[in-house]
C-alpha cells in the first residue's frame, strides 16, 4: 500500500505536503492590457540558438511535438506543441536553491522566489503578473527546494506571449522593492508558522540539523521574520542588497531550464522565446555539488528519540549512499527500493505486520542533493511495536541479509524495467502547467533526447551497483530515529528552528553486534513473479454513434449502473466507481466507526495480494462514506476483474484477525484524536461542514464511541450491513457496455450468494440535505486550537440551491474577486500565508467563501474581509465593459479545460452521479449561460447576496483561535478581539449549541436531477 519510490529529481505531484518544498501559494483573478511582441527576425534568432534537438523520445500515444533548444547563453529549453491544448504553460527551473543561502541569511533563496512575483522594471506594479494571468484564465505558482527554484504558470493560449514577457522579466530585471520586501517577509514568516507544528517538517529539519556540523545540509530552508529581517537589521545586513546579490550571482542562464507548452507550431513558439530568454545573462555559474556526505562518524550508530506534535509512533533507519543520479539508466536504488518496500508474501512488511508491530513501511532512496543521497526505511509502530524497536531493526537486517544472499537477480530488474516501460508507453496526459513544471528539471539532468523517457528507463542492468549500495546498508552505518509521545518530558535537546524536543544516544556496541549477527530469517524471500502485469493492451472498438455521455444501462431495485466507453484517451485503462449504500453505515458514531474499521480490515487482509496489482498499475480503493461504502478499481483494464473479484470475496467473507483488529483500532482512534492538531484553517473548514450539513458526527463524538468498538460488535454488524444494500456504479474507459453488465452481475451475485443481500427501499436512498440560513443572518461559531499559534477563519455567504444561472454568477464573482483578494488581503495587508476565496458547494447548495490563516485574531480578519468586499462592490460597479468581458472570457477559458486523464474525466462524471444531478453536459450548458451574463446581472447578484445590506445575505463565520496559555501574556494580547478602524460589524449571533442551532433552521431540498434519468434509458434496455 505504501512505498517510497525512488525520488530522483523528478517531483511528485504532492508537493504541498512534502517537507522541503516551500511554495508561494496564491489565488488569481483581476485587469491589464495584452501586449503584442515583435517577432524576432530569423537572423537575430539564429544568433542566439546554439543547437536544436528534434529527436526527443516520446511514448507511442503522445501526439505532441517536441523540440529541444540550447541557447548560446547556455539555457536549455524544451518546446512542446499541442494543437489540442486549451491552455498554454511555462516553467523555469533555476538550478539553485536554499542550500546556497548565505549562512547569515537562512531562507534567502525562498524569499527571493516570493519577491520575483512582486514587480519587475518593465512591469513595476506589484500584482502585474498575477493580475495578467488571472484576467486571461491563468494561474501561477513556484517552489524552492534545496537545489531548485521552480516558477510556473498557465494562461489562455492567445495570451501566452504577453504572459511570457512578464514572466521573463523575473530573470532579467526584478525590482525587489524594499517596501514590498518588508511586507512580503510576513508571508514567508507565516508560511513557516504554518509548518512549525507539522511533524513531517520537524522531522525533516531535525535530520538536517543533526547532520555534520557546518555542512550546507544543516541549513534552515524556509526562513522567517527573524532570519530575514530582525537579525539582519541588528547586524547591519541590508536584505534587499542581499536579494539583489543572490539574483545577480546565481540567476544565470547556464543553470536555467525552461519548458513551454502551447497550441502554436514549434517554430512560432521558438520565435516567441528565443529573443526574450536569449537575453538572460550567462554568468557561468557552476551547479553546486557536495561530495562530502552530511553523515559523518558522529551521525551513525546513533539513535534519536523524538517527541512529535501529533500522537505518532515511527521508526526510521537511514544510511548514507552516494548520489546515484548518473546511473539513471540502471536505477540500482529503484531495484532495492522495489524489494525493501515490497508488501507481498515474504516481504519485510508482511512479517512485521504479522508480529503486530507495524502497519506501513516505506523504503527506498531519499534524494539528498547533488553529490550525496540517503537510503531509508520508515515504519509506523503499534503500541507493541514501540517495545520492539530493536527486534524490528533485527528484522530489517535479516531482510537485507536475504537480499545479499539472493541478489542481484536479473529477472527482477527486468520486471521493474517492463513495468516502467509500460508506464511510459501508456502514460496519462498531464495538465499543461504540471507537465512543464515536472519535466523542466529533467533538462538539467538528462541528454535532450531522453528528457521525457529517462525517469522510466532501466535499460542497463548493473548488478555491481546494486551490490555496492547493499554493501552500505549495514548496522555500523545506520542512523536510527524513533518518534513517540512516550519521550515527552524525558528529552534534553531542542532543535533550533522548529523547537522539536529530542534525545540522542550512541547505540551500544553489543546491540550493533547483535544486528551484525542477525543472520537469516526463514520468513523472508524474494517476491514471486508478478502475475498482474497486463499483457492485453488492445483497445475495444467503439460502436458507431455511441453516446457522448454516460448512459444508464441497468436500473433495478438492487443496482443502478452507468456506462461510457472512452473515445478520447484511447488507453488500455478503465475505472469502476462503485457506491454501496446502506443506511446503517452512518446510523450513529458507533456504526460509523464499525463501518470504517470494516473497510480498514478488508484492505489490511488484502494487502499482500493487492500489492502486486498496484505495482502493475491496477489499483483499488475502498472507503466508508456518508452513505455506505465506496469501492473503486482503476488502471489497466486487463486483469482488473481478477482484482475486483478478490476484493468482493474479502468484503463478503472477512475473517477478522483479532490481533490486527486491535492494532488497527488503536491506529484509527489515534487518527481521530490527532485531528485536534490540524491547521487552524482546516479546523475552520471542518466546523463549517459540521454546522451546515443536516447530520455530521464530529471527530470527538466518533472518538468517544471508540470504547464500544469490539471484535464481537464488528462481527455481528458486518452481516447486518451487507444484508440490505443498493449499488450505484459507473464504468468508464476501455470496456464495452456488455462487459460492464457482466461485472455488475459478478458484484450482485457475490453479494446475493454470500450474504443473501436484498435491495433497499427507494425511501432509504434519499440523500442528506444542507441547512438553510435565514435572510439577513450573521452567525458566528468560535473554537480553539490547542496546537498552533495562528488563527483560522472561514467566512461563508450562502447563496442557495445550485442552478445554472446562479452557478455562473457565483463563479464569475469568484473569478473577479480572487486576484484582488489575494493582492489586498495577502500581499498588501499581509494577513497571512493562506488567503483563499472561492465557491463552496455542499449537498447541492452553494455560496461564496473566504478562508484565511493568520497571526491576527479572527474578528479582525472578519472585519478586513468585510472592508474588502465593500471595495469589490465599487470595483464591479466601476468596471469597464471590456474588462468585464475579459473576466467572462477568462472564466470561459477555465471552464473549457477538458480533463487530461481518464480518471479525472471519470471523477467528473461520478460527481454528477453521487450528487444526484446527473448533469453530464454541465460545462457546455453553463458556458453558454455564462456568455449571456451582463454586468448588471452580476451587480444585482452581489447586491442580493453579498453586499453588507443585502436582503438575502446569509453569513456564517467560523473563528478558530489559538488556545491562550497563562504564561504567554503577549500572544493573548495579540489575539484579543478588538474593533477595527472604520468597519463596524453587525453583532453576530454566536452559536454555542450546534444541535440547537440546526434544529431551529430549515433544510434545503436537493437540487433536481438534470436529466430524467429513468425514462429515456429504460426504453433502451
Ligand atoms: Zn513560500
PDB file of C-alpha atoms and ligand atoms in Angstrom, residues 22-24 110 113-114 191 833, ligand 1:
ATOM      1  CA  UNK A  22       8.426  25.829   0.001  1.00  0.00           C
ATOM      2  CA  UNK A  23       5.925  27.400  -2.251  1.00  0.00           C
ATOM      3  CA  UNK A  24       4.173  30.615  -2.905  1.00  0.00           C
ATOM      4  CA  UNK A 110      12.929  31.153  -0.792  1.00  0.00           C
ATOM      5  CA  UNK A 113      11.204  33.291  -5.006  1.00  0.00           C
ATOM      6  CA  UNK A 114       8.362  35.209  -3.319  1.00  0.00           C
ATOM      7  CA  UNK A 191       4.403  30.107   5.803  1.00  0.00           C
ATOM      8  CA  UNK A 833       0.239  32.978   4.070  1.00  0.00           C
TER       9      UNK A 833
HETATM   10 ZN1  LIG B   1       6.920  30.315   0.083  1.00  0.00          ZN
END
